[in-house]
mmCIF file of C-alpha atoms in Angstrom:
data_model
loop_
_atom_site.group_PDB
_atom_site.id
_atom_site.type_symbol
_atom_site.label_atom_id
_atom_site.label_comp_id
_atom_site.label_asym_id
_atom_site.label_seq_id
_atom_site.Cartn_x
_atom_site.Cartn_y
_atom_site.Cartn_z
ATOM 1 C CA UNK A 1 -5.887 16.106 -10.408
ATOM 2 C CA UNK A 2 -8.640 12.989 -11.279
ATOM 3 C CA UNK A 3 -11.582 12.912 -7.910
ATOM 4 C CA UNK A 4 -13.498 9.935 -7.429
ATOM 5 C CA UNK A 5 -16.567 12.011 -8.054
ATOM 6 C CA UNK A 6 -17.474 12.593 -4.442
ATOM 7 C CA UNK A 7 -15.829 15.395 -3.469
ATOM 8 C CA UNK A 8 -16.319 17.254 -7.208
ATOM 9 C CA UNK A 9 -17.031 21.064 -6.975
ATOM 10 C CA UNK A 10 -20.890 21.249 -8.591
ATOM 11 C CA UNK A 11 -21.739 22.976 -11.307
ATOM 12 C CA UNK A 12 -23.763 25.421 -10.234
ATOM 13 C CA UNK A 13 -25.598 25.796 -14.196
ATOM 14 C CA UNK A 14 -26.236 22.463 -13.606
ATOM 15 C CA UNK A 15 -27.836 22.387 -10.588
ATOM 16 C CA UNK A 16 -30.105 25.061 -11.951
ATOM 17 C CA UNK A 17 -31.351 23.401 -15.222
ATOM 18 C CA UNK A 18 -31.993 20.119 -13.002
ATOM 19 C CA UNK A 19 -34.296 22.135 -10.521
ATOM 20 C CA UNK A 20 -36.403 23.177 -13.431
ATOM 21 C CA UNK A 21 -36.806 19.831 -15.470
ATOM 22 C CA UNK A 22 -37.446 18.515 -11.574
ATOM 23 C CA UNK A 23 -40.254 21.401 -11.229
ATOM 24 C CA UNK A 24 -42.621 19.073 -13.620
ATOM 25 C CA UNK A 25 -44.335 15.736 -12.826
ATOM 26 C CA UNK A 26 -47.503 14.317 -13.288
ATOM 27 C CA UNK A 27 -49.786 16.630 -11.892
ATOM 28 C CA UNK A 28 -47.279 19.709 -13.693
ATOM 29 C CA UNK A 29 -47.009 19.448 -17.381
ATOM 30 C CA UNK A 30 -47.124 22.634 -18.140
ATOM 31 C CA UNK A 31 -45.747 25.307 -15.690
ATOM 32 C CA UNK A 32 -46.012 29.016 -16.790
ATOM 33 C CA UNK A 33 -42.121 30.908 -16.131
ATOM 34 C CA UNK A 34 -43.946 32.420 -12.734
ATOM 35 C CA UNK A 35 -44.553 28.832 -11.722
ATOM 36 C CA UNK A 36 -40.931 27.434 -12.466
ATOM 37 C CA UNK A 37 -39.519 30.366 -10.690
ATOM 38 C CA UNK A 38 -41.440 29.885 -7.518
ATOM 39 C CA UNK A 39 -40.796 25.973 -7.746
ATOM 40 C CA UNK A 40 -37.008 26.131 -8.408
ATOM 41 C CA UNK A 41 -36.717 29.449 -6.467
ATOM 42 C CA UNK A 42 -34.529 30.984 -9.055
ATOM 43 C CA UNK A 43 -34.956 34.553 -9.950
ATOM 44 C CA UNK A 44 -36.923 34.800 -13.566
ATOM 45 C CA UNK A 45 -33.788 36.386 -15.633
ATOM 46 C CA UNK A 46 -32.027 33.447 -15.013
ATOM 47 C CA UNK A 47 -34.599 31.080 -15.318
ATOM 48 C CA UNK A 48 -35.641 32.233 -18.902
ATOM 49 C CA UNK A 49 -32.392 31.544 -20.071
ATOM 50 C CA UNK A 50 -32.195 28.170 -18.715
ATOM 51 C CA UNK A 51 -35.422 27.147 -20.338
ATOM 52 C CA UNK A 52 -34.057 28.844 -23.795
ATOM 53 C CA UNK A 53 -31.360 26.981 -23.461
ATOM 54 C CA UNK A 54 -32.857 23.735 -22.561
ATOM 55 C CA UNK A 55 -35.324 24.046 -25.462
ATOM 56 C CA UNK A 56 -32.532 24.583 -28.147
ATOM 57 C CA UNK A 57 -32.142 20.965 -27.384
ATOM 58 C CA UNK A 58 -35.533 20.066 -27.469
ATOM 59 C CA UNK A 59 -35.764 19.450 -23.504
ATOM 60 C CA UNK A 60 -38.527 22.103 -22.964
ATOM 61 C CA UNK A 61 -41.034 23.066 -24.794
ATOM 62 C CA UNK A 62 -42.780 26.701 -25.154
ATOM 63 C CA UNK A 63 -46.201 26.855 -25.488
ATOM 64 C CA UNK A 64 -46.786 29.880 -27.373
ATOM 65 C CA UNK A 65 -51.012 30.618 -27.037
ATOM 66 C CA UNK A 66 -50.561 29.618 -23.185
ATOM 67 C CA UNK A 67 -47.458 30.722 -22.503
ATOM 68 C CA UNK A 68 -46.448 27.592 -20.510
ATOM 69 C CA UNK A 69 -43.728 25.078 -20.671
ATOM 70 C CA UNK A 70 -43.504 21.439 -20.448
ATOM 71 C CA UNK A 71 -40.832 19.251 -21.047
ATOM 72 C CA UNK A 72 -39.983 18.627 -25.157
ATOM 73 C CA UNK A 73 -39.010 15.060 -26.491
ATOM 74 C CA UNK A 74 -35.055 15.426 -26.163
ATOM 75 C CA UNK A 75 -35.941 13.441 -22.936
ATOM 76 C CA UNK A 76 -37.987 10.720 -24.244
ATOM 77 C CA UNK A 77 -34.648 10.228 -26.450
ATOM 78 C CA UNK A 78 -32.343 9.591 -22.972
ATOM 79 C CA UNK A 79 -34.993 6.638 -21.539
ATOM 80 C CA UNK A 80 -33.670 3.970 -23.717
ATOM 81 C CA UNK A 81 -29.695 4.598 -21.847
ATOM 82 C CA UNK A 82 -31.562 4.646 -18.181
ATOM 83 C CA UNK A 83 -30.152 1.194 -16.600
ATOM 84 C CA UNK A 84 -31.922 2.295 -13.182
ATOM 85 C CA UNK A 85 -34.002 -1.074 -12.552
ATOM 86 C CA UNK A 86 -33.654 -2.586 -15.834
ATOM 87 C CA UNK A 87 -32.628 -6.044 -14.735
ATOM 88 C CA UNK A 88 -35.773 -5.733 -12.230
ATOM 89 C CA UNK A 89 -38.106 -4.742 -14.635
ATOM 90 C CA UNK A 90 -37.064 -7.300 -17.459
ATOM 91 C CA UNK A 91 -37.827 -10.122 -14.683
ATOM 92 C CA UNK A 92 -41.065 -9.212 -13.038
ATOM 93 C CA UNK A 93 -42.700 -7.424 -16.727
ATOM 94 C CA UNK A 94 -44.027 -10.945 -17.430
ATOM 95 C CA UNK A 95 -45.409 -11.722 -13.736
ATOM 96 C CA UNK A 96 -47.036 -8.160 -14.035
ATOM 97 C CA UNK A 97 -48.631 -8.721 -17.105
ATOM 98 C CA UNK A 98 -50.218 -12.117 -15.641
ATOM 99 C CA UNK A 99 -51.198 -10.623 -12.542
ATOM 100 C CA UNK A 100 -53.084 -7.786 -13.904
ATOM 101 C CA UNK A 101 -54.928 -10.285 -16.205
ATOM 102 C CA UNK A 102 -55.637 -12.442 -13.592
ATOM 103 C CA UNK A 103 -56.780 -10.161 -10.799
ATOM 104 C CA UNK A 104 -58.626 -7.942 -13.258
ATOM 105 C CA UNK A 105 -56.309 -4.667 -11.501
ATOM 106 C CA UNK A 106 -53.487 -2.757 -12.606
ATOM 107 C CA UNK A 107 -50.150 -4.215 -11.274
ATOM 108 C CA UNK A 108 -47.432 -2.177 -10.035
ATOM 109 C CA UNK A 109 -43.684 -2.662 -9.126
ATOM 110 C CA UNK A 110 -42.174 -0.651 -6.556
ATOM 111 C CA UNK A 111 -38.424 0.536 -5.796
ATOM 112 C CA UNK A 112 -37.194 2.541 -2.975
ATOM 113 C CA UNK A 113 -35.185 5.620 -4.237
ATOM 114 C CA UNK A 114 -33.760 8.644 -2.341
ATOM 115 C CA UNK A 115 -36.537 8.400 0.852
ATOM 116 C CA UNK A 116 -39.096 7.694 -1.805
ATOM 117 C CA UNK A 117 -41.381 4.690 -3.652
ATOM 118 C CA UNK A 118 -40.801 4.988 -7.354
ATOM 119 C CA UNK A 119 -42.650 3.466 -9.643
ATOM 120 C CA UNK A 120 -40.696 1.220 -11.885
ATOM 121 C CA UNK A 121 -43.212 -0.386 -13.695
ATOM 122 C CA UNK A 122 -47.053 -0.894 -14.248
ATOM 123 C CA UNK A 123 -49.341 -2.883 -16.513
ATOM 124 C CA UNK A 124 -52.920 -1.523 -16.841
ATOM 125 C CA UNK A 125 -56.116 -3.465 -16.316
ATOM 126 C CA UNK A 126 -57.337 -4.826 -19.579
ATOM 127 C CA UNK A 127 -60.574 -4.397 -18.221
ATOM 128 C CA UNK A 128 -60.382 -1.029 -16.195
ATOM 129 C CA UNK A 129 -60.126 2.062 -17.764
ATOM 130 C CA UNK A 130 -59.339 3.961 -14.743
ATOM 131 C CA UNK A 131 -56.090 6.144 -13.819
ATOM 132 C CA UNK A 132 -54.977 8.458 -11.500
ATOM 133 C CA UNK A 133 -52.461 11.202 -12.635
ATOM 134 C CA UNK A 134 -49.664 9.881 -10.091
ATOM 135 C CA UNK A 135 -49.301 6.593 -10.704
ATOM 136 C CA UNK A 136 -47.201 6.440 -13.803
ATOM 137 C CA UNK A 137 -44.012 4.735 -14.554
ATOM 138 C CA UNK A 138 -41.157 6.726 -12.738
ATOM 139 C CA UNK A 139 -43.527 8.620 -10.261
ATOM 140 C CA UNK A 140 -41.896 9.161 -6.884
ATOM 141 C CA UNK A 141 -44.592 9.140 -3.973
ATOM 142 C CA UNK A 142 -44.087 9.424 -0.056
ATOM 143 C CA UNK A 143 -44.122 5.993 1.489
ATOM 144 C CA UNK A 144 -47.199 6.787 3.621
ATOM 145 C CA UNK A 145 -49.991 6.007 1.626
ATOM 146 C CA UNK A 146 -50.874 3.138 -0.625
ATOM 147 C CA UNK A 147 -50.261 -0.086 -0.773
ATOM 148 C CA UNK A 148 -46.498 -0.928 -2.522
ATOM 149 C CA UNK A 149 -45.207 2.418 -0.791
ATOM 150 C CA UNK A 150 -46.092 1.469 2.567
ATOM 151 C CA UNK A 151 -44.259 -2.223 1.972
ATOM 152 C CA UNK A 152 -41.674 -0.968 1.138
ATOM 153 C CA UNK A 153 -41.554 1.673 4.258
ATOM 154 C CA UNK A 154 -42.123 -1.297 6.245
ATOM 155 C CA UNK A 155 -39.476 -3.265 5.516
ATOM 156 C CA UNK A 156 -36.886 -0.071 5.387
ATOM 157 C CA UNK A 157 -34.018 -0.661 8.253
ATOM 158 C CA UNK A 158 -35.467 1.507 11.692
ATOM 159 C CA UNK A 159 -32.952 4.300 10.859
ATOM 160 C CA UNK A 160 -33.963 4.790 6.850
ATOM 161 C CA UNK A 161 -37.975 4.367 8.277
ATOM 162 C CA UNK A 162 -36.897 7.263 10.774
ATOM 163 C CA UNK A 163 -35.305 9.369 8.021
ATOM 164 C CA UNK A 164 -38.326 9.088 5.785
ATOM 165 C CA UNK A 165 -40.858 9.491 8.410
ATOM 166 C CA UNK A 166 -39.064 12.677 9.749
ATOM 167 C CA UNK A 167 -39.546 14.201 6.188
ATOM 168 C CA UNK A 168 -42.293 15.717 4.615
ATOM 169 C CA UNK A 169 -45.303 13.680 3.872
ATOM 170 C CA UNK A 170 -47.733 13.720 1.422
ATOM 171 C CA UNK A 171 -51.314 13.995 2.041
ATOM 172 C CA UNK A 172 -53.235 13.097 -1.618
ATOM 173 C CA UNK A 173 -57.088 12.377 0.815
ATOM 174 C CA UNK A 174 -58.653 12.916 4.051
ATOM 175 C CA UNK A 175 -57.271 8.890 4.679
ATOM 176 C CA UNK A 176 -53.873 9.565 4.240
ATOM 177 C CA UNK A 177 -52.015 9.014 7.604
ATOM 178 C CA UNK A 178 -49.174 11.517 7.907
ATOM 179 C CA UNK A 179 -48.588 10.649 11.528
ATOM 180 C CA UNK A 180 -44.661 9.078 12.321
ATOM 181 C CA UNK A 181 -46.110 7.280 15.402
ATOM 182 C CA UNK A 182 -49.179 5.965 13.845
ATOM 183 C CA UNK A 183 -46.981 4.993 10.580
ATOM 184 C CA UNK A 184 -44.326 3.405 12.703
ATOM 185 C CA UNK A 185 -47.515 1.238 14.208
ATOM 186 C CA UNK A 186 -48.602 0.397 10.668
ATOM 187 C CA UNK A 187 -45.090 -0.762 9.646
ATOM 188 C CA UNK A 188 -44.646 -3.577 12.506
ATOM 189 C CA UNK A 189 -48.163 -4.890 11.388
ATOM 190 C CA UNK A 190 -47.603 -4.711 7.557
ATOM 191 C CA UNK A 191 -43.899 -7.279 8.475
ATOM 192 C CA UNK A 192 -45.937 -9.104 10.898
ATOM 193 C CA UNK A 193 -48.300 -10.228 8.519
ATOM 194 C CA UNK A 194 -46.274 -9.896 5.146
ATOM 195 C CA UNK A 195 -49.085 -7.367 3.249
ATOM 196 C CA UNK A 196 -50.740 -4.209 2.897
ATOM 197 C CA UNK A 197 -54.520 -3.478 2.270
ATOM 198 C CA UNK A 198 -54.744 0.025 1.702
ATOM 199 C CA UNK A 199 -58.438 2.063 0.951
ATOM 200 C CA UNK A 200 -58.899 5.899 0.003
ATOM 201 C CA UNK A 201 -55.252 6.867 0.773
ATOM 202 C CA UNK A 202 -53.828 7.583 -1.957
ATOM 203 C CA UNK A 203 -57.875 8.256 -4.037
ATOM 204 C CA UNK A 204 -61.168 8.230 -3.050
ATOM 205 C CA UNK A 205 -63.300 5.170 -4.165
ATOM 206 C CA UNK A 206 -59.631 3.010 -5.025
ATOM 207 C CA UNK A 207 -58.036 0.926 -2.892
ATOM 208 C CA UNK A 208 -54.786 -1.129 -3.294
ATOM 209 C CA UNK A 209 -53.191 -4.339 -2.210
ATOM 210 C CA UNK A 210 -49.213 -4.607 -1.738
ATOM 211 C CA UNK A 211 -46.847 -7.409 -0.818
ATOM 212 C CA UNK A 212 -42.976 -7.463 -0.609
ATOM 213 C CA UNK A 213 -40.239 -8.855 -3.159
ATOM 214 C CA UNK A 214 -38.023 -10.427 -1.673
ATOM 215 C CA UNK A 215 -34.410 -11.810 -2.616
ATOM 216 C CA UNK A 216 -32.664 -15.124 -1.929
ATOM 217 C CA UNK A 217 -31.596 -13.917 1.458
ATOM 218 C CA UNK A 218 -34.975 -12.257 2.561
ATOM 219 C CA UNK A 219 -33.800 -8.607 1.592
ATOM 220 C CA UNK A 220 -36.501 -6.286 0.324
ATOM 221 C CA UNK A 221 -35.812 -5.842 -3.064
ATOM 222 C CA UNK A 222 -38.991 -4.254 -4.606
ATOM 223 C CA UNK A 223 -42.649 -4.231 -3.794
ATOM 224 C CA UNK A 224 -45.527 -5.722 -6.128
ATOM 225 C CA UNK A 225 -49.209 -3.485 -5.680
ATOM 226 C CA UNK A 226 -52.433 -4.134 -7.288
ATOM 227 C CA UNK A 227 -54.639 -0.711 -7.430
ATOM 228 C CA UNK A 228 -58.396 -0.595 -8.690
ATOM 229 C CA UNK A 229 -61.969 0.576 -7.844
ATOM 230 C CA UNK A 230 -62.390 -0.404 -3.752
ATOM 231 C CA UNK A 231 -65.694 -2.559 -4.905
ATOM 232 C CA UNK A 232 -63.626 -4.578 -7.304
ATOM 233 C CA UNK A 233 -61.804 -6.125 -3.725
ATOM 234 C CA UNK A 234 -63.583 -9.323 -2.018
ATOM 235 C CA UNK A 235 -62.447 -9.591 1.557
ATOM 236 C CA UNK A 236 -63.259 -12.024 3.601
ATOM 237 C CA UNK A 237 -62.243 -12.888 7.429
ATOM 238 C CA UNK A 238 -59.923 -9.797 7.265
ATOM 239 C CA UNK A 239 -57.824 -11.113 4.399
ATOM 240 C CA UNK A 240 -58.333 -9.991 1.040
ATOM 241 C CA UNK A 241 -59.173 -12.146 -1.679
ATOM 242 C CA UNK A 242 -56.551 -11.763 -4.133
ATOM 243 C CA UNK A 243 -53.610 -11.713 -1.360
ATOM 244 C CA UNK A 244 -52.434 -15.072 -2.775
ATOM 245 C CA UNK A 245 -52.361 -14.484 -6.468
ATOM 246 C CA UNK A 246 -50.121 -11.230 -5.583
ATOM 247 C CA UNK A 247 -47.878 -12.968 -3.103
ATOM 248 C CA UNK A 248 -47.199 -15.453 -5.762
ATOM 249 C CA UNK A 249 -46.598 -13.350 -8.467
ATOM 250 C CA UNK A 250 -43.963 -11.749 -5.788
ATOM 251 C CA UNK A 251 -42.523 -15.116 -4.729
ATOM 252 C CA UNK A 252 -41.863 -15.795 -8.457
ATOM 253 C CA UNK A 253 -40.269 -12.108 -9.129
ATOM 254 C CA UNK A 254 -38.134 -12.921 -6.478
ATOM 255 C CA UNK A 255 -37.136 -16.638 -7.076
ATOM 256 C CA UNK A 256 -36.068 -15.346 -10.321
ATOM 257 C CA UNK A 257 -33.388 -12.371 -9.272
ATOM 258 C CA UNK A 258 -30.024 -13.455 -10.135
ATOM 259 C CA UNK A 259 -28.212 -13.690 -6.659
ATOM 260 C CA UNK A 260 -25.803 -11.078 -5.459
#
């Protein structure tokens, strides 16, 4: 009999062979067999002949003089059918481009996912040529530290802010707050004032600057960040210097979302 999908019996296989290609990120290219099995807490017969099997499609990749895998380019070949933020991206790509030209930073667009901040898109300084191994297109970071994930946790409904803030946070530098009360106090200021001015949080020596997108009924649909070296950021009476050239570039992401 046909199921809606919700109630489907999983595939256990499955389930196993997305652990693994979930086991590498940023900061995990390559992952030796002892690593994956820790990480996806499989037992290592059965995760050897996941990764065989996954790299008979060219989804991992064995590294035969370090004996580590990483993931192979039979994934790079799925990106182009990922509709996951495409409409978003297409509209604020040009307003990102602008604003990292303009403010002299790298520009970043932020979208809430699973208790999350994912990165959906970013345009590099042409100036800078800084980068931090977590900050790539697709990275998923706790909402506790810097400046487009902590929008974004502000502007979360109380019971989704609850649900994140009762997980597990992340702690990249001494500066990052992991405290629920003490996050819950830096949420009613960040929607109080409409921005967030983040330093050393998320690295040492960057700091970031993040605003809300919002649509044409005031729902938060994304946040817009600019990241670069803290010295690069002129403040002055409190309020950073660049705040209006990132609101606007917001304000126009936002005026330009189709409605619905």
């Amino acid at each position: 009999m046909a199921d809606s999908g919700g109630s489907l019996s999983k595939v256990r296989a499955v389930e196993r062979a997305m652990a693994l290609l979930r086991a590498f990120g940023p900061t995990s290219t390559r992952l030796s067999l002892a690593e994956l099995t820790r990480l996806s807490g499989l037992d290592k017969g059965t995760t050897r002949r996941i990764l065989q099997t996954l790299a008979s499609g060219d989804f991992i990749e064995f590294d035969d003089t370090t004996k580590t895998y990483s993931l192979g380019p039979g994934i790079l070949l799925l990106l182009p059918g990922v509709r996951y933020g495409s409409d978003l991206r297409d509209v604020a790509a040009p307003a990102l481009t602008r604003l990292a030209e303009e403010s002299g930073a790298t520009s970043y667009l932020w979208t809430y996912f699973d208790g999350f901040a994912m990165c959906l898109d970013r345009v590099k300084s042409p100036e800078l040529h800084i980068d931090t191994l977590r900050s790539g297109i697709g990275t998923r970071v706790t909402l506790n530290h810097s400046a487009g994930p902590r929008v974004l946790l502000a502007y979360l409904s109380a019971e989704e802010r609850g649900k994140v803030l009762g997980a597990p946070l992340e702690q990249p530098t001494s500066r990052s707050v992991v405290d629920p009360a003490m996050l819950e106090a830096s949420a009613a200021k960040i929607r109080k004032q409409g921005w967030e001015f983040a330093t050393d949080d998320y690295a040492l020596g960057m700091s970031a600057l993040g605003v809300p997108v919002l649509n044409a009924r005031g729902e938060l649909v994304a946040s817009v960040s600019i990241a670069s070296l803290t010295p690069q950021f002129s403040v002055a009476d409190g309020r950073p210097e660049l705040l209006s050239l990132v609101q606007k570039t917001a304000l126009d992401i936002g005026a330009r979302l189709r409605p619905g």
